[in-house]
């Protein structure tokens, strides 16, 4: 068995960890039983049995096991068993989990033994040991070989045996190595020492070069690892989104009605829009609010029952202010384009269902939210369904989209007085009704906003029609206020800023009541599906001033064409005033006709057979009000 380590580098739930193995075959995948088990939801590029690492002749080898997304070594997809070198990286799926295989260091080499001592001269035959009569030693030879030495030198004799000199019978052998042998020994020792010195110097040089290289590398600015591909980001958030549905029990059978999108926020809670969460408070007998997850092939949905909800206080306060102050824009003859502020809420999961909850998504930090600006890349996933071919809600499939942030604004879609007021994003990506509540994430999969509204062409008898791919939603730190329980405190000052802004918009918008009357006429015609063959006809505005609690007939009889449709628009020039109105005709005196209240304005329609109309207006009693200016515009809607 071989010891080795798998070190997880990046792009997976195991990043930053490592595991040691004492087996020669290691299976990597998402299926239970894998030696390296990746998260089934958060590592979607990994197959059930993705790849195998095995040790062959002491060297690691990686092999793909027919995975869906492939296995890569140093960025190149492999098609067969591939040996790994030190420093190689393995990636499971393009942009997926990346790891390295590390073998233990080789054992340090043993310290070389000292060279053996020169052997003693071999003993000569006994006869050779006879000592001849002393004779005079020859004169020292010049450096180099003597004439008698070339043969021995040519034979490369490097032994330590005595060198016999030619000449005379019974030449006596020397008792130690000759000078040439000693010089060779010294030369060899010097060469070994020189080699050792070179090796030591090379090691020291290598260490110095490495240290300098690390210093230079850390000193030079360089790009950090880039964000993962879009399909990886969407793969991480899709498993954590839910379609919110009303489950209705009728005669033992259940039916489902989709309402919006939610996503896993923290243990026991889902995040969504307030206008989706408030449906819980409107449930009737036999109805339950549930959340069903994105369910890919091979999976079964695990429903979460919703036990309660929490709405952001700013959501309800903004609606109350809208009812106090009707914002109106004369520039485009329509209600001021404003979306519901602080449109965030929590869905509380039944305790018994919390173990089935999908992995939670990570919220962007304040610093990451501050970096979001025009042009920032975004991704979102949810369940848009309005005017879209119906999908099966038994196994719902979420839709993933990408886009950009257009701008960051206040709730009035303009620049706020301070950054604290810029709580709204304008997005550019296609969506539809049903996507409300979807998480909007950055390039690293962190939630920085929610989807709550879309541009639409009004009610055309067939639902809303999205226009221009423009949508809106709140910043996620508004949702975080519910988690850290600071929402009420923050909302107090926010409400007063909204009230002052709405009052200004109201006063600017009602300088001329005709554009509002035109808008109401078109709204009524769309709702009733009346065909408008030409522009509506408008009577000149009539004005009067009424004290609180006072009523008056605002006009004389109006002559109207038979078999036509009409509407009356009544405006009070103080947003605090509450007005009521009724229309009578000359055939049925004192009988109010249909009346519809549009916030502080009144729209009224008449039957097709009316020939003369008269309108009565009353300002409700309010001790805080002085005299109130009131205007009325009579509008004819042609069929």
XYZ file of C-alpha atoms in Angstrom:
639
model
C 0.000 0.000 0.000
C 1.139 3.527 -0.786
C 0.600 6.569 1.374
C -0.501 9.669 -0.525
C -2.589 12.810 0.046
C -5.318 14.493 -2.041
C -5.144 18.259 -1.460
C -8.318 20.188 -2.484
C -7.330 23.540 -3.978
C -10.442 25.473 -5.126
C -13.992 25.492 -6.588
C -15.557 22.889 -4.311
C -17.076 22.436 -0.883
C -13.846 20.634 0.102
C -11.537 23.531 -0.881
C -8.762 24.140 1.632
C -8.886 20.597 3.032
C -6.816 17.490 2.358
C -7.185 13.788 3.020
C -4.497 11.077 3.366
C -5.013 7.561 1.985
C -3.217 4.257 2.537
C -4.781 2.455 -0.412
C -3.794 2.223 -4.048
C -7.225 3.082 -5.519
C -9.340 6.129 -4.517
C -12.787 6.884 -6.035
C -13.923 10.521 -6.357
C -17.591 11.478 -6.915
C -20.930 12.560 -5.442
C -22.338 9.075 -4.939
C -22.453 7.522 -1.489
C -19.487 5.202 -1.032
C -16.974 7.403 -2.840
C -13.641 7.728 -1.020
C -13.692 11.481 -1.779
C -17.354 12.494 -1.460
C -18.375 15.836 -2.986
C -21.590 17.697 -2.067
C -24.527 16.519 -4.165
C -25.982 20.047 -4.395
C -23.028 22.433 -4.245
C -20.650 20.531 -6.567
C -22.931 19.945 -9.588
C -20.125 19.401 -12.121
C -19.021 16.218 -10.327
C -20.657 12.965 -11.456
C -21.701 10.190 -9.083
C -18.578 8.162 -9.902
C -16.416 10.751 -11.620
C -12.750 9.719 -11.544
C -10.255 7.389 -9.891
C -6.757 8.040 -8.590
C -4.534 4.979 -8.249
C -0.871 4.342 -7.588
C 1.008 2.420 -10.284
C 4.657 1.530 -9.630
C 4.822 4.238 -6.980
C 3.437 6.957 -9.286
C -0.093 8.493 -9.123
C -2.353 7.956 -12.165
C -5.794 9.574 -12.701
C -8.518 8.139 -14.926
C -11.940 9.525 -15.858
C -14.796 7.055 -15.260
C -17.118 8.233 -18.044
C -18.198 11.414 -16.213
C -20.635 13.892 -17.797
C -18.292 16.883 -17.583
C -14.900 15.253 -18.024
C -11.627 15.245 -16.080
C -8.783 17.659 -16.820
C -5.054 17.559 -16.005
C -3.417 20.991 -16.079
C -6.415 22.257 -18.084
C -6.354 19.502 -20.745
C -9.189 16.982 -20.864
C -7.953 13.406 -20.546
C -9.322 10.375 -22.386
C -7.184 7.642 -20.814
C -5.307 6.871 -17.629
C -2.833 9.729 -17.182
C 0.266 9.693 -14.914
C 0.687 12.726 -12.664
C 3.883 14.624 -12.049
C 4.629 16.703 -8.940
C 2.797 20.022 -9.241
C 0.083 18.748 -11.638
C -3.521 19.774 -10.919
C -6.655 17.747 -11.655
C -10.056 19.396 -12.329
C -13.410 17.573 -12.275
C -15.449 19.313 -14.992
C -14.433 22.610 -16.629
C -14.261 25.131 -13.800
C -15.145 22.467 -11.233
C -13.331 21.139 -8.146
C -9.535 21.284 -8.469
C -7.079 19.159 -6.479
C -3.508 17.872 -6.432
C -2.103 14.453 -5.523
C 0.866 14.655 -3.176
C 3.181 11.736 -2.486
C 5.248 11.601 0.704
C 8.851 12.788 0.278
C 11.368 10.094 -0.661
C 13.549 8.791 2.208
C 16.747 10.831 2.679
C 19.795 9.041 1.158
C 22.141 7.347 3.657
C 25.399 9.187 4.485
C 28.077 7.826 2.111
C 30.638 5.604 3.824
C 34.202 6.802 4.024
C 36.346 5.425 1.186
C 38.192 2.233 2.202
C 41.740 2.543 3.415
C 44.368 1.551 0.896
C 45.098 -2.155 1.225
C 48.392 -3.229 2.677
C 50.957 -4.473 0.176
C 50.468 -8.131 -0.479
C 53.035 -10.409 1.045
C 55.674 -11.475 -1.454
C 56.910 -15.048 -1.699
C 59.325 -15.936 1.001
C 62.265 -15.918 -1.386
C 61.509 -12.392 -2.376
C 61.791 -11.316 1.191
C 65.518 -12.021 1.237
C 67.247 -8.742 1.704
C 69.995 -8.044 -0.708
C 73.159 -6.299 0.246
C 72.670 -2.649 0.663
C 73.326 -0.519 -2.309
C 73.169 3.152 -3.045
C 69.771 4.518 -3.876
C 69.376 5.942 -7.338
C 69.293 9.659 -7.852
C 65.809 11.165 -7.763
C 64.117 11.029 -11.135
C 62.776 14.070 -12.840
C 59.040 14.493 -12.713
C 57.271 12.115 -15.014
C 57.611 8.467 -15.779
C 61.004 6.801 -15.862
C 61.802 4.729 -18.936
C 60.878 1.626 -16.954
C 57.407 2.966 -15.985
C 55.437 3.486 -19.230
C 54.279 -0.098 -19.409
C 52.822 0.005 -15.940
C 51.303 3.447 -16.563
C 49.822 2.341 -19.829
C 48.097 -0.495 -18.018
C 46.405 2.022 -15.757
C 47.736 0.377 -12.655
C 46.135 2.175 -9.784
C 46.626 -0.543 -7.209
C 48.622 0.011 -4.101
C 50.929 -2.976 -4.827
C 54.664 -2.231 -4.714
C 56.114 -1.135 -8.004
C 59.192 -3.235 -8.881
C 61.938 -1.424 -10.653
C 63.652 -3.080 -13.539
C 67.361 -3.942 -13.229
C 69.460 -6.562 -11.603
C 68.518 -9.922 -10.309
C 66.866 -9.908 -6.929
C 65.605 -6.276 -7.091
C 63.995 -5.587 -3.805
C 60.287 -4.371 -3.623
C 59.395 -1.148 -1.818
C 57.445 -1.347 1.399
C 54.748 1.401 0.555
C 52.949 3.003 -2.381
C 55.009 4.714 -4.953
C 54.908 8.457 -5.548
C 52.694 8.194 -8.641
C 50.137 6.158 -6.752
C 50.137 8.649 -3.912
C 49.637 11.490 -6.383
C 46.736 9.644 -7.974
C 45.126 9.110 -4.580
C 45.531 12.796 -3.744
C 44.091 13.766 -7.145
C 41.073 11.539 -6.678
C 40.422 12.914 -3.186
C 40.764 16.444 -4.521
C 38.283 15.685 -7.314
C 35.792 14.245 -4.815
C 36.121 17.303 -2.612
C 35.702 19.579 -5.613
C 32.488 17.738 -6.563
C 31.164 18.013 -3.026
C 31.955 21.734 -3.007
C 30.141 22.203 -6.325
C 27.077 20.313 -5.062
C 26.951 22.356 -1.847
C 27.408 25.607 -3.764
C 24.666 24.595 -6.213
C 22.252 23.877 -3.368
C 23.003 27.201 -1.731
C 22.516 28.984 -5.062
C 19.210 27.190 -5.652
C 17.931 28.188 -2.214
C 18.932 31.820 -2.805
C 17.263 31.867 -6.233
C 14.079 30.355 -4.760
C 13.952 32.931 -1.949
C 14.517 35.799 -4.372
C 11.884 34.413 -6.771
C 9.287 34.156 -4.004
C 10.070 37.696 -2.899
C 9.737 39.032 -6.450
C 6.552 37.019 -7.060
C 4.913 38.389 -3.926
C 6.064 41.924 -4.715
C 4.642 42.134 -8.250
C 0.872 42.891 -8.466
C -0.987 40.108 -10.281
C -4.563 39.181 -11.064
C -6.321 36.969 -8.578
C -8.180 33.851 -9.637
C -11.088 34.960 -11.833
C -14.728 34.156 -11.151
C -16.047 30.727 -12.163
C -18.006 30.321 -15.416
C -21.680 31.282 -15.423
C -22.877 27.694 -15.686
C -20.958 26.908 -12.499
C -22.538 29.841 -10.647
C -26.041 28.858 -11.762
C -25.294 25.237 -10.920
C -24.600 26.302 -7.348
C -27.788 28.341 -6.823
C -30.344 26.255 -8.760
C -30.583 23.492 -6.103
C -31.425 26.120 -3.450
C -34.427 27.824 -5.118
C -38.067 26.930 -4.475
C -41.394 27.630 -6.141
C -43.901 28.922 -3.575
C -47.343 27.365 -4.111
C -50.783 27.261 -2.538
C -51.765 23.649 -1.959
C -55.547 23.168 -1.966
C -57.219 20.003 -0.678
C -60.547 19.251 -2.384
C -62.302 15.934 -1.918
C -59.073 14.158 -1.044
C -57.274 15.492 -4.110
C -54.622 18.199 -4.052
C -54.060 20.990 -6.571
C -51.234 23.510 -6.698
C -51.141 27.182 -7.657
C -47.656 28.765 -8.091
C -47.251 32.207 -6.517
C -43.551 33.130 -6.689
C -40.009 32.093 -5.881
C -38.077 31.671 -2.609
C -34.587 30.461 -1.741
C -32.726 28.880 1.140
C -31.575 31.742 3.395
C -30.654 30.116 6.689
C -31.642 27.026 8.657
C -35.431 27.005 9.000
C -36.059 30.073 6.789
C -36.456 30.946 3.126
C -36.008 34.428 1.672
C -38.512 35.941 -0.785
C -40.562 39.073 -1.535
C -42.998 40.441 1.032
C -45.744 40.379 -1.614
C -45.144 36.630 -1.981
C -44.902 35.954 1.761
C -48.093 37.880 2.599
C -50.117 35.267 0.688
C -49.752 33.130 3.813
C -52.021 35.554 5.687
C -54.713 35.260 3.003
C -55.061 31.446 2.920
C -58.558 30.008 3.086
C -59.940 26.731 4.389
C -58.140 23.700 3.017
C -55.207 25.780 1.750
C -51.543 25.413 2.744
C -48.515 27.382 1.618
C -45.642 25.131 0.578
C -42.237 25.520 -1.088
C -41.160 22.900 -3.643
C -37.507 22.841 -4.792
C -35.997 22.827 -8.248
C -36.143 19.122 -9.127
C -33.782 17.828 -11.827
C -34.147 14.425 -13.472
C -33.530 11.520 -11.162
C -34.592 13.451 -8.063
C -37.841 13.574 -6.117
C -39.197 16.888 -4.758
C -39.070 17.416 -1.005
C -41.814 19.914 -0.073
C -41.389 22.337 2.797
C -44.519 23.436 4.643
C -44.597 27.087 5.643
C -45.546 27.678 9.287
C -45.476 31.508 9.317
C -44.046 34.612 7.663
C -42.346 37.883 8.583
C -42.725 40.985 6.396
C -40.339 43.937 6.435
C -42.035 46.902 8.180
C -40.961 49.194 5.342
C -43.136 47.243 2.939
C -46.379 48.010 4.781
C -45.342 51.587 5.654
C -44.621 52.356 2.011
C -48.078 51.148 0.986
C -49.682 53.301 3.671
C -47.763 56.328 2.390
C -48.792 55.594 -1.185
C -52.405 55.647 -0.042
C -51.789 58.934 1.713
C -49.936 60.505 -1.175
C -50.732 59.450 -4.716
C -47.553 59.990 -6.739
C -48.273 61.049 -10.286
C -46.004 62.039 -13.165
C -47.239 64.460 -15.818
C -44.207 63.712 -17.980
C -45.595 60.404 -19.249
C -49.253 60.778 -18.256
C -49.142 57.858 -15.866
C -48.722 57.072 -12.219
C -45.179 57.678 -11.098
C -43.048 54.636 -11.832
C -42.381 53.404 -8.337
C -42.076 49.900 -6.986
C -42.961 48.662 -3.537
C -40.154 49.507 -1.138
C -38.497 46.951 1.172
C -40.300 44.137 -0.664
C -38.640 41.356 1.333
C -39.939 38.737 3.728
C -39.139 35.469 5.487
C -40.925 32.126 5.134
C -40.612 30.084 8.339
C -40.404 26.340 7.669
C -42.298 23.795 9.765
C -39.733 22.305 12.208
C -40.488 18.768 11.016
C -39.485 19.732 7.442
C -36.281 21.629 8.194
C -34.011 18.616 7.704
C -35.146 18.523 4.059
C -34.072 22.113 3.418
C -31.573 22.699 0.581
C -28.131 24.236 1.254
C -28.312 27.930 2.151
C -26.983 30.600 -0.218
C -24.267 32.995 0.923
C -25.173 36.673 1.318
C -22.810 39.294 -0.074
C -21.005 41.421 2.508
C -21.520 45.178 2.819
C -18.238 45.713 0.955
C -19.312 43.410 -1.874
C -22.697 45.141 -2.130
C -20.986 48.536 -2.290
C -18.975 47.322 -5.309
C -22.138 46.533 -7.311
C -22.686 49.276 -9.888
C -23.839 49.866 -13.455
C -22.576 47.062 -15.660
C -21.949 44.544 -12.866
C -22.583 40.965 -14.023
C -25.450 39.112 -12.328
C -27.116 35.705 -12.328
C -30.577 34.736 -11.100
C -32.733 31.615 -10.853
C -36.458 31.280 -10.226
C -39.810 30.128 -11.598
C -41.208 32.735 -14.052
C -44.440 31.346 -15.502
C -46.795 34.160 -16.540
C -47.499 34.013 -20.296
C -44.980 31.168 -20.506
C -45.813 27.621 -21.558
C -46.945 25.857 -18.415
C -44.435 23.526 -16.841
C -45.143 20.552 -14.606
C -45.379 21.702 -11.008
C -45.056 18.086 -9.857
C -41.343 18.311 -10.727
C -40.642 22.026 -11.188
C -37.547 23.120 -13.090
C -36.092 26.524 -12.267
C -34.987 28.956 -14.973
C -31.464 30.372 -14.762
C -30.630 33.701 -16.410
C -27.721 36.113 -16.631
C -27.677 39.878 -17.128
C -26.262 43.102 -15.789
C -27.135 45.765 -13.243
C -28.367 48.942 -14.973
C -28.278 51.246 -11.981
C -28.784 51.595 -8.241
C -31.551 54.008 -7.137
C -33.924 54.914 -4.361
C -37.468 53.497 -4.338
C -38.581 56.334 -6.634
C -36.080 55.114 -9.251
C -33.953 58.224 -8.900
C -30.746 59.014 -7.087
C -31.290 59.112 -3.340
C -30.155 61.965 -1.117
C -27.638 59.546 0.402
C -26.387 56.029 -0.240
C -28.663 54.830 2.569
C -31.659 55.662 0.346
C -30.366 53.759 -2.704
C -32.006 50.468 -1.777
C -33.202 49.478 -5.258
C -31.503 47.886 -8.266
C -32.593 48.098 -11.876
C -31.654 44.884 -13.703
C -31.457 43.936 -17.347
C -32.590 40.342 -17.837
C -35.742 38.696 -19.149
C -38.243 37.370 -16.626
C -41.982 37.220 -15.982
C -44.560 36.930 -13.231
C -43.688 34.031 -10.932
C -40.039 35.060 -10.753
C -40.793 37.408 -7.855
C -38.543 36.621 -4.906
C -35.724 35.112 -7.007
C -32.194 35.614 -5.637
C -29.852 37.804 -7.695
C -26.186 36.833 -7.226
C -22.798 38.181 -8.266
C -20.128 36.370 -10.287
C -19.112 34.364 -7.223
C -22.643 33.178 -6.400
C -23.245 35.530 -3.439
C -26.727 37.042 -3.111
C -26.717 40.849 -3.368
C -30.356 41.488 -4.372
C -33.830 40.087 -5.031
C -36.222 40.351 -7.973
C -39.542 41.995 -7.107
C -41.002 43.826 -10.141
C -40.833 43.985 -13.934
C -41.679 46.526 -16.594
C -44.985 45.568 -18.169
C -47.480 46.890 -20.680
C -50.427 46.829 -18.295
C -53.417 44.521 -18.171
C -54.446 43.526 -21.682
C -56.983 40.861 -20.862
C -54.236 38.235 -21.025
C -52.000 39.130 -18.120
C -48.958 41.354 -17.924
C -46.593 41.618 -20.837
C -42.931 42.242 -19.994
C -41.318 45.195 -21.765
C -37.644 45.726 -22.567
C -36.192 43.075 -20.260
C -36.082 45.617 -17.407
C -36.771 44.481 -13.859
C -36.302 45.787 -10.335
C -35.622 44.614 -6.831
C -34.271 45.512 -3.373
C -30.734 45.112 -2.079
C -30.194 42.043 0.065
C -29.056 44.097 3.067
C -32.732 45.130 3.435
C -33.477 41.445 4.001
C -30.553 41.224 6.398
C -32.314 43.826 8.583
C -34.916 41.148 9.365
C -32.205 38.692 10.342
C -30.370 41.046 12.695
C -33.659 42.585 13.948
C -32.762 46.189 13.064
C -35.598 46.703 10.549
C -37.965 48.650 12.850
C -35.262 51.036 14.068
C -33.958 51.744 10.553
C -37.450 52.183 9.133
C -38.472 55.070 11.396
C -36.171 57.640 9.781
C -36.685 56.075 6.351
C -40.461 56.568 6.546
C -40.160 60.304 7.171
C -37.869 60.726 4.158
C -40.354 58.866 1.990
C -43.277 60.991 3.187
C -41.505 64.242 2.338
C -40.536 62.938 -1.094
C -44.049 61.692 -1.905
C -45.618 64.999 -0.887
C -43.335 66.852 -3.295
C -44.118 64.442 -6.117
C -47.841 64.731 -5.472
C -47.792 68.506 -5.619
C -45.749 68.420 -8.816
C -47.923 65.809 -10.463
C -51.404 67.311 -10.077
C -50.770 70.740 -11.573
C -52.901 69.503 -14.489
C -55.588 66.834 -13.830
C -56.119 65.933 -17.503
C -53.139 63.502 -17.875
C -54.337 61.561 -14.845
C -57.843 61.422 -16.281
C -56.402 60.073 -19.538
C -54.528 57.387 -17.649
C -57.631 56.319 -15.716
C -59.679 56.181 -18.911
C -57.182 53.884 -20.577
C -56.874 51.754 -17.461
C -60.654 51.247 -17.296
C -60.846 50.489 -21.029
C -58.087 47.868 -20.742
C -59.712 46.234 -17.741
C -63.142 46.083 -19.357
C -61.578 45.089 -22.718
C -63.270 47.956 -24.467
C -61.860 48.872 -27.855
C -60.661 52.483 -28.061
C -60.823 53.438 -31.735
C -59.625 56.967 -31.069
C -58.214 59.006 -28.230
C -60.549 59.593 -25.285
C -62.433 62.878 -25.261
C -61.866 65.072 -22.224
C -64.126 67.732 -20.810
C -62.447 70.844 -19.445
C -61.574 70.486 -15.762
C -64.094 71.941 -13.320
C -62.798 73.287 -10.011
C -64.299 74.095 -6.626
C -63.115 74.571 -3.040
C -64.693 72.606 -0.193
C -64.288 72.680 3.550
C -63.713 69.372 5.407
C -67.057 67.561 5.676
C -68.686 69.765 2.990
C -70.382 68.333 -0.139
C -71.422 69.986 -3.408
C -72.658 69.303 -6.892
C -69.542 70.018 -8.812
C -71.156 70.669 -12.180
C -74.306 71.159 -14.108
C -75.746 68.372 -16.208
C -73.386 66.949 -18.794
C -74.836 65.915 -22.091
C -73.510 62.489 -23.088
C -73.957 60.273 -26.105
C -76.102 57.202 -25.699
C -74.426 53.802 -25.854
C -70.989 55.129 -24.924
C -68.755 54.699 -21.909
C -67.624 57.489 -19.611
C -65.397 57.970 -16.611
C -65.026 60.798 -14.129
C -61.696 61.640 -12.443
C -61.827 63.623 -9.199
C -58.679 65.075 -7.599
C -58.115 66.730 -4.217
C -55.159 69.147 -4.202
C -54.175 68.131 -0.658
C -52.864 64.574 -0.368
C -54.330 64.291 3.145
C -57.895 64.848 1.944
C -60.294 61.942 1.529
C -63.009 62.436 -1.042
C -66.105 60.501 -2.072
C -68.151 61.021 -5.210
C -71.184 59.699 -7.041
C -72.715 60.230 -10.465
C -76.453 60.411 -11.225
C -78.263 60.529 -14.519
C -81.550 62.177 -15.414
C -83.334 58.848 -15.739
C -82.441 57.591 -12.277
C -81.965 60.571 -10.047
C -80.071 60.128 -6.799
C -78.928 56.604 -7.713
C -75.096 56.318 -7.465
C -73.466 54.494 -10.321
C -70.401 52.263 -10.197
C -67.594 53.872 -8.215
C -63.955 52.754 -8.011
C -61.428 54.371 -5.719
C -57.878 54.890 -7.015
C -56.123 55.968 -3.830
C -57.025 59.654 -3.375
C -58.658 59.850 -6.805
C -62.087 58.603 -7.810
C -62.855 56.976 -11.143
C -66.476 56.347 -12.067
C -68.005 54.632 -15.103
C -71.529 55.089 -16.481
C -73.960 52.674 -18.139
C -74.285 52.707 -21.904
C -77.813 54.218 -21.897
C -77.075 57.381 -19.861
C -77.811 60.668 -21.624
C -77.126 63.269 -18.896
C -74.713 63.108 -15.958
C -74.154 65.113 -12.805
C -71.439 64.577 -10.157
C -71.519 65.091 -6.396
C -68.270 65.394 -4.372
C -67.656 65.412 -0.619
C -64.492 65.969 1.399
C -64.338 63.838 4.539
C -64.096 65.661 7.865
C -60.524 66.171 9.050
C -59.663 68.759 11.725
C -56.114 69.068 10.333
C -57.348 70.331 6.967
C -58.301 73.738 5.761
C -60.303 74.409 2.577
C -59.446 71.852 -0.119
C -59.297 72.577 -3.835
C -61.025 69.850 -5.891
C -60.999 69.269 -9.659
C -63.094 66.952 -11.821
C -62.586 65.814 -15.411
C -65.267 63.933 -17.344
C -63.839 61.441 -19.833
C -65.640 59.749 -22.733
C -64.307 56.324 -23.723
C -65.345 55.400 -27.239
C -66.042 51.788 -28.155
